[in-house]
Amino acid sequence: MSIRRILLLHAGGTIGMAPTAKGFAPKAGLLERALAEMPGAGGDEAQIDLMLLDPLIDSADATPADWNRLAALIVANHDKVDGIVVTHGTDTLAFTSSALAMSLEGLAKPVIITGAMVPLFQPGSDGLRNLSDAIAAIGTCDAGVWIQFAGKLLSGPRARKMHSTDLDAFAAKQSDLPPSRTGTKIQHHAFQPTDIAVLPVAPGGSTHVISYALNHCDGVVLRCFGSGTVPGDPILAAGLAKAAERGIPVVAISETIKGGTSLGSYAAGAILTEHGAIDGHDMTVEAAYVKLTLALSMTRNLPDLRDFIETPLCGEFGKTPPTT
Ligand code: ASP
């Protein structure tokens, strides 16, 4: 029987934290101890190599540079292992899972991301369970980027953190498509620095900030009502006109959890289509932000950006991919 090789990349997060005077903070040594206390994790024939990212972070501090670092390590080790487990903070875990699913092309192994709501070795911790489930999933699940959490295996680019305290903290929108970007060989499309705003509309809420972003940012993810309506506000309309004039992408998504946008359904959303907003359909806010970041890392040409964002890449849209 051949030995199953697993790379465990520890990025930080609650799973590997310990109490400090300021609250929980990353602490080295906890993942090592967990592996030592889980003999036989991944089966008798598994060899788990642990690599710690430096520095270990609370995922609130994660940036696209961290997504690049993780992706580069996955590419460098892809052909040597049977799968990769990433331990990560839960707060931005769904951004990272979307980022890895979208930026890694030709992934032929499972990448399983997990974390914990309660640190390893603290009373009531879910860390050991999530870690051992993630390691076990390497032997059973298809290539792609997945989240293993509270007994559930979820599509990386469709998942969201749904609860800030429950151990069962994640859920994923429905998807029948594998969470991976097809390609003949493993490669990474790097994220470049961008200046993107993610902003919601609200009834009677200020549109000055949205307008400022439309006038100054490289791109905007606009969280609209329902199926893609926004207030018929002159400041917002002028901002959208300015964004169109500047040739910057505005991706419209829905504030609702399910269903997504369908621009053009209501007159109340007409200013979006009139000014060329891109329909994000039912992408999660995490997936929409990551996809816009990746798109702007590749090109600043608006028709190309629109094409890239509206074309299904790695299962980030629901069952029926939108036709563009
Ligand atoms: N603040 C932590 C983080 O995202 C929360 C967690 O891991 O559960 O790093």
Short mmCIF file of C-alpha atoms and ligand atoms in Angstrom, two decimals:
data_model
loop_
_atom_site.label_atom_id
_atom_site.label_comp_id
_atom_site.label_asym_id
_atom_site.label_seq_id
_atom_site.Cartn_x
_atom_site.Cartn_y
_atom_site.Cartn_z
CA MET A 1 0.00 0.00 0.00
CA SER A 2 1.43 3.35 -0.93
CA ILE A 3 1.84 6.04 1.70
CA ARG A 4 -0.62 8.95 1.42
CA ARG A 5 1.25 12.24 1.66
CA ILE A 6 -0.56 15.29 2.96
CA LEU A 7 0.75 18.83 3.28
CA LEU A 8 -0.75 20.79 6.18
CA LEU A 9 -0.36 24.54 5.71
CA HIS A 10 -1.15 26.46 8.88
CA ALA A 11 -1.98 30.09 8.15
CA GLY A 12 -3.30 31.07 11.59
CA GLY A 13 -6.76 31.66 13.02
CA THR A 14 -8.56 30.57 16.17
CA ILE A 15 -7.69 26.90 15.68
CA GLY A 16 -4.08 27.67 16.62
CA MET A 17 -4.66 30.50 19.09
CA ALA A 18 -4.15 30.85 22.82
CA PRO A 19 -5.48 33.43 25.30
CA THR A 20 -3.43 36.61 25.78
CA ALA A 21 -4.11 39.80 27.76
CA LYS A 22 -5.67 41.33 24.61
CA GLY A 23 -7.75 38.27 23.68
CA PHE A 24 -6.98 35.19 21.58
CA ALA A 25 -3.89 35.45 19.37
CA PRO A 26 -1.92 32.98 17.22
CA LYS A 27 0.55 30.77 19.07
CA ALA A 28 3.08 28.43 17.49
CA GLY A 29 3.17 24.79 18.62
CA LEU A 30 -0.54 23.99 18.83
CA LEU A 31 -0.85 22.34 15.43
CA GLU A 32 2.26 20.26 16.16
CA ARG A 33 0.68 19.14 19.43
CA ALA A 34 -2.62 18.33 17.70
CA LEU A 35 -0.89 16.13 15.14
CA ALA A 36 1.03 14.37 17.91
CA GLU A 37 -2.25 13.70 19.73
CA MET A 38 -3.96 12.34 16.62
CA PRO A 39 -1.93 9.24 15.82
CA GLY A 40 -3.29 7.61 12.71
CA ALA A 41 -4.84 10.82 11.37
CA GLY A 42 -5.42 10.34 7.66
CA GLY A 43 -5.08 6.55 8.04
CA ASP A 44 -2.16 4.38 9.13
CA GLU A 45 -0.38 5.01 5.88
CA ALA A 46 -0.53 8.81 5.88
CA GLN A 47 2.43 11.11 6.25
CA ILE A 48 1.52 14.66 7.21
CA ASP A 49 4.06 17.43 6.68
CA LEU A 50 3.28 20.60 8.58
CA MET A 51 4.34 24.01 7.29
CA LEU A 52 3.62 27.18 9.26
CA LEU A 53 3.13 30.47 7.47
CA ASP A 54 5.23 33.24 8.90
CA PRO A 55 3.76 35.18 10.60
CA LEU A 56 0.69 33.28 11.74
CA ILE A 57 -2.19 35.72 11.51
CA ASP A 58 -5.70 36.40 12.60
CA SER A 59 -7.45 36.10 9.24
CA ALA A 60 -8.81 39.63 9.68
CA ASP A 61 -5.29 40.67 8.62
CA ALA A 62 -5.24 38.50 5.48
CA THR A 63 -4.68 40.23 2.15
CA PRO A 64 -4.43 39.05 -1.47
CA ALA A 65 -0.66 38.74 -0.83
CA ASP A 66 -1.49 35.99 1.68
CA TRP A 67 -3.69 34.25 -0.91
CA ASN A 68 -0.71 34.41 -3.28
CA ARG A 69 1.61 32.93 -0.63
CA LEU A 70 -0.72 30.00 0.03
CA ALA A 71 -1.29 29.40 -3.67
CA ALA A 72 2.46 29.44 -4.39
CA LEU A 73 3.05 26.79 -1.69
CA ILE A 74 0.23 24.66 -3.09
CA VAL A 75 1.69 24.88 -6.60
CA ALA A 76 5.21 24.07 -5.35
CA ASN A 77 4.00 20.95 -3.54
CA HIS A 78 1.08 19.88 -5.73
CA ASP A 79 2.85 17.07 -7.55
CA LYS A 80 4.51 15.69 -4.40
CA VAL A 81 1.40 15.17 -2.29
CA ASP A 82 -2.03 13.55 -2.43
CA GLY A 83 -3.71 16.62 -1.03
CA ILE A 84 -3.30 19.81 0.94
CA VAL A 85 -5.05 20.85 4.15
CA VAL A 86 -5.04 24.54 5.05
CA THR A 87 -5.84 25.66 8.60
CA HIS A 88 -7.08 29.24 8.55
CA GLY A 89 -9.02 31.79 10.56
CA THR A 90 -12.75 31.53 10.01
CA ASP A 91 -13.46 35.24 9.59
CA THR A 92 -12.05 35.47 6.07
CA LEU A 93 -11.80 31.77 5.29
CA ALA A 94 -14.47 32.02 2.58
CA PHE A 95 -12.48 34.77 0.82
CA THR A 96 -9.41 32.54 0.81
CA SER A 97 -11.34 29.50 -0.41
CA SER A 98 -12.75 31.60 -3.27
CA ALA A 99 -9.30 33.02 -4.00
CA LEU A 100 -7.62 29.60 -4.20
CA ALA A 101 -10.45 28.11 -6.29
CA MET A 102 -10.30 31.00 -8.77
CA SER A 103 -6.57 31.56 -9.01
CA LEU A 104 -5.30 27.96 -9.11
CA GLU A 105 -5.70 26.50 -12.58
CA GLY A 106 -5.32 22.78 -13.25
CA LEU A 107 -5.64 21.66 -9.63
CA ALA A 108 -5.59 17.86 -9.67
CA LYS A 109 -5.63 17.31 -5.89
CA PRO A 110 -8.05 18.24 -3.11
CA VAL A 111 -7.30 21.39 -1.12
CA ILE A 112 -9.30 21.28 2.11
CA ILE A 113 -9.53 24.44 4.20
CA THR A 114 -10.63 24.29 7.80
CA GLY A 115 -10.36 26.14 11.09
CA ALA A 116 -12.13 26.27 14.42
CA MET A 117 -14.50 28.45 16.39
CA VAL A 118 -12.82 27.48 19.66
CA PRO A 119 -9.01 27.08 19.86
CA LEU A 120 -7.41 23.66 20.02
CA PHE A 121 -7.05 22.44 23.62
CA GLN A 122 -9.59 24.95 25.00
CA PRO A 123 -12.77 23.49 26.54
CA GLY A 124 -15.38 22.73 23.88
CA SER A 125 -12.90 23.09 21.01
CA ASP A 126 -13.99 21.98 17.56
CA GLY A 127 -10.37 22.13 16.35
CA LEU A 128 -9.40 18.46 16.53
CA ARG A 129 -12.63 17.32 14.91
CA ASN A 130 -12.37 19.78 12.02
CA LEU A 131 -8.69 19.03 11.52
CA SER A 132 -9.11 15.26 11.49
CA ASP A 133 -12.18 15.53 9.21
CA ALA A 134 -10.18 17.71 6.81
CA ILE A 135 -7.29 15.24 6.78
CA ALA A 136 -9.70 12.35 6.18
CA ALA A 137 -11.38 14.24 3.34
CA ILE A 138 -8.12 14.16 1.36
CA GLY A 139 -8.74 10.44 0.80
CA THR A 140 -12.34 10.78 -0.28
CA CYS A 141 -13.08 14.00 -2.11
CA ASP A 142 -12.48 15.21 -5.65
CA ALA A 143 -9.86 17.68 -6.77
CA GLY A 144 -10.80 21.25 -6.02
CA VAL A 145 -10.96 23.74 -3.17
CA TRP A 146 -13.29 22.71 -0.35
CA ILE A 147 -14.15 23.85 3.15
CA GLN A 148 -14.49 21.12 5.77
CA PHE A 149 -16.30 22.44 8.83
CA ALA A 150 -18.58 20.97 11.52
CA GLY A 151 -18.96 17.72 9.61
CA LYS A 152 -19.79 19.40 6.29
CA LEU A 153 -17.78 19.49 3.09
CA LEU A 154 -18.60 22.71 1.24
CA SER A 155 -17.70 24.20 -2.12
CA GLY A 156 -14.89 26.74 -1.59
CA PRO A 157 -16.20 29.45 -3.95
CA ARG A 158 -19.82 29.05 -2.78
CA ALA A 159 -19.34 29.04 0.99
CA ARG A 160 -19.91 31.78 3.56
CA LYS A 161 -19.36 32.17 7.28
CA MET A 162 -22.98 32.27 8.48
CA HIS A 163 -22.60 32.35 12.25
CA SER A 164 -20.15 34.21 14.46
CA THR A 165 -20.39 31.89 17.48
CA ASP A 166 -21.94 28.50 16.60
CA LEU A 167 -19.53 25.66 15.89
CA ASP A 168 -21.59 24.97 12.76
CA ALA A 169 -20.51 28.29 11.29
CA PHE A 170 -20.39 27.73 7.53
CA ALA A 171 -22.88 27.02 4.77
CA ALA A 172 -22.59 27.02 1.01
CA LYS A 173 -24.93 28.10 -1.71
CA GLN A 174 -26.03 25.25 -3.93
CA SER A 175 -23.64 24.26 -6.72
CA ASP A 176 -23.34 21.21 -8.92
CA LEU A 177 -20.07 22.33 -10.43
CA PRO A 178 -16.69 21.26 -9.03
CA PRO A 179 -14.84 23.98 -7.11
CA SER A 180 -11.85 24.09 -9.40
CA ARG A 181 -10.59 25.86 -12.50
CA THR A 182 -9.81 23.40 -15.27
CA GLY A 183 -6.40 23.35 -16.90
CA THR A 184 -3.84 20.90 -18.16
CA LYS A 185 -1.18 21.75 -15.62
CA ILE A 186 -1.13 23.35 -12.21
CA GLN A 187 -0.47 27.07 -12.28
CA HIS A 188 -1.33 30.13 -10.27
CA HIS A 189 -2.73 33.42 -11.51
CA ALA A 190 -1.38 35.91 -9.01
CA PHE A 191 -3.41 38.67 -7.39
CA GLN A 192 -2.00 42.17 -7.84
CA PRO A 193 -2.66 45.12 -5.52
CA THR A 194 -6.00 46.76 -6.37
CA ASP A 195 -8.24 49.34 -4.76
CA ILE A 196 -11.75 47.84 -4.67
CA ALA A 197 -14.67 48.94 -2.50
CA VAL A 198 -17.45 46.60 -1.34
CA LEU A 199 -20.46 48.76 -0.46
CA PRO A 200 -24.12 48.15 0.36
CA VAL A 201 -27.12 50.32 -0.45
CA ALA A 202 -29.64 51.06 2.32
CA PRO A 203 -33.05 52.78 2.26
CA GLY A 204 -32.29 56.48 2.64
CA GLY A 205 -28.64 55.67 3.30
CA SER A 206 -25.85 58.01 2.23
CA THR A 207 -24.80 57.49 -1.36
CA HIS A 208 -21.88 59.94 -1.04
CA VAL A 209 -19.47 57.18 -0.01
CA ILE A 210 -20.61 54.93 -2.88
CA SER A 211 -20.24 57.83 -5.27
CA TYR A 212 -16.75 58.59 -3.93
CA ALA A 213 -15.74 54.98 -4.56
CA LEU A 214 -17.21 55.07 -8.08
CA ASN A 215 -15.14 58.21 -8.72
CA HIS A 216 -11.85 56.97 -7.24
CA CYS A 217 -11.55 53.17 -6.87
CA ASP A 218 -10.34 50.61 -9.42
CA GLY A 219 -13.63 48.75 -9.09
CA VAL A 220 -16.72 48.46 -6.89
CA VAL A 221 -18.78 45.51 -5.67
CA LEU A 222 -22.24 46.97 -5.05
CA ARG A 223 -24.52 45.03 -2.73
CA CYS A 224 -27.99 45.77 -4.10
CA PHE A 225 -31.46 44.94 -2.85
CA GLY A 226 -33.25 41.75 -3.96
CA SER A 227 -32.77 40.88 -7.60
CA GLY A 228 -30.70 43.99 -8.27
CA THR A 229 -32.55 47.17 -7.37
CA VAL A 230 -31.01 50.36 -5.98
CA PRO A 231 -32.48 53.70 -4.88
CA GLY A 232 -33.16 56.10 -7.75
CA ASP A 233 -30.83 58.61 -6.15
CA PRO A 234 -29.18 61.33 -8.29
CA ILE A 235 -25.85 61.09 -6.43
CA LEU A 236 -25.71 57.34 -7.03
CA ALA A 237 -26.76 57.76 -10.67
CA ALA A 238 -24.04 60.40 -11.21
CA GLY A 239 -21.49 58.11 -9.56
CA LEU A 240 -22.44 55.19 -11.81
CA ALA A 241 -22.18 57.48 -14.85
CA LYS A 242 -18.71 58.54 -13.69
CA ALA A 243 -17.64 54.92 -13.22
CA ALA A 244 -18.78 54.14 -16.77
CA GLU A 245 -16.87 57.19 -18.07
CA ARG A 246 -13.75 56.07 -16.18
CA GLY A 247 -14.17 52.53 -17.55
CA ILE A 248 -14.09 50.90 -14.13
CA PRO A 249 -16.07 47.73 -13.36
CA VAL A 250 -19.08 47.82 -11.02
CA VAL A 251 -20.24 44.33 -10.05
CA ALA A 252 -23.83 44.19 -8.78
CA ILE A 253 -24.69 41.42 -6.36
CA SER A 254 -27.64 40.86 -4.06
CA GLU A 255 -27.82 41.45 -0.33
CA THR A 256 -30.09 38.40 -0.14
CA ILE A 257 -28.54 35.07 0.80
CA LYS A 258 -30.15 33.12 -2.04
CA GLY A 259 -31.32 33.76 -5.59
CA GLY A 260 -28.94 36.52 -6.65
CA THR A 261 -29.38 39.41 -9.02
CA SER A 262 -31.02 39.54 -12.39
CA LEU A 263 -30.32 43.03 -13.64
CA GLY A 264 -33.02 44.62 -15.74
CA SER A 265 -35.94 42.97 -13.89
CA TYR A 266 -37.12 46.21 -12.30
CA ALA A 267 -37.15 49.83 -13.39
CA ALA A 268 -35.69 50.61 -9.94
CA GLY A 269 -32.45 48.99 -11.01
CA ALA A 270 -32.35 50.57 -14.46
CA ILE A 271 -29.51 52.96 -13.56
CA LEU A 272 -27.30 49.91 -13.11
CA THR A 273 -27.86 48.53 -16.59
CA GLU A 274 -27.88 51.99 -18.15
CA HIS A 275 -24.37 52.57 -16.85
CA GLY A 276 -23.06 49.11 -17.69
CA ALA A 277 -22.93 47.44 -14.27
CA ILE A 278 -21.81 43.83 -14.44
CA ASP A 279 -24.37 41.28 -13.20
CA GLY A 280 -22.81 39.21 -10.41
CA HIS A 281 -25.84 36.87 -10.45
CA ASP A 282 -25.73 34.65 -7.36
CA MET A 283 -22.05 34.90 -6.49
CA THR A 284 -21.36 35.31 -2.80
CA VAL A 285 -19.93 38.67 -1.79
CA GLU A 286 -16.64 36.88 -1.10
CA ALA A 287 -16.56 35.31 -4.57
CA ALA A 288 -17.55 38.58 -6.26
CA TYR A 289 -14.82 40.54 -4.47
CA VAL A 290 -12.16 37.91 -5.20
CA LYS A 291 -13.19 37.54 -8.84
CA LEU A 292 -13.08 41.30 -9.36
CA THR A 293 -9.65 41.43 -7.69
CA LEU A 294 -8.38 38.66 -9.96
CA ALA A 295 -9.91 40.26 -13.04
CA LEU A 296 -8.28 43.63 -12.29
CA SER A 297 -4.98 41.83 -11.66
CA MET A 298 -5.07 40.65 -15.29
CA THR A 299 -6.51 43.55 -17.25
CA ARG A 300 -7.96 47.06 -17.02
CA ASN A 301 -9.94 46.68 -20.25
CA LEU A 302 -13.65 46.89 -19.34
CA PRO A 303 -15.07 44.50 -22.00
CA ASP A 304 -12.45 41.90 -21.00
CA LEU A 305 -13.22 42.43 -17.32
CA ARG A 306 -16.94 41.98 -17.97
CA ASP A 307 -16.32 38.84 -19.99
CA PHE A 308 -14.09 37.32 -17.30
CA ILE A 309 -16.47 38.14 -14.44
CA GLU A 310 -19.62 36.89 -16.18
CA THR A 311 -18.06 33.65 -17.39
CA PRO A 312 -18.23 30.71 -14.95
CA LEU A 313 -14.73 29.83 -13.78
CA CYS A 314 -14.78 27.34 -10.93
CA GLY A 315 -18.33 26.70 -9.72
CA GLU A 316 -18.77 30.18 -8.27
CA PHE A 317 -22.26 30.48 -9.81
CA GLY A 318 -25.22 28.20 -9.03
CA LYS A 319 -26.48 25.23 -10.98
CA THR A 320 -27.39 27.07 -14.16
CA PRO A 321 -24.48 29.25 -15.19
CA PRO A 322 -25.77 32.57 -16.48
CA THR A 323 -25.62 33.10 -20.20
CA THR A 324 -23.84 36.31 -21.13
N1 ASP B 1 -10.60 36.02 14.24
C1 ASP B 1 -10.36 34.63 13.95
C2 ASP B 1 -9.73 34.56 12.55
O1 ASP B 1 -10.43 34.68 11.60
C3 ASP B 1 -11.63 33.86 14.00
C4 ASP B 1 -11.50 32.37 13.79
O2 ASP B 1 -10.51 31.84 13.33
O3 ASP B 1 -12.50 31.68 14.10
O4 ASP B 1 -8.54 34.40 12.46
#
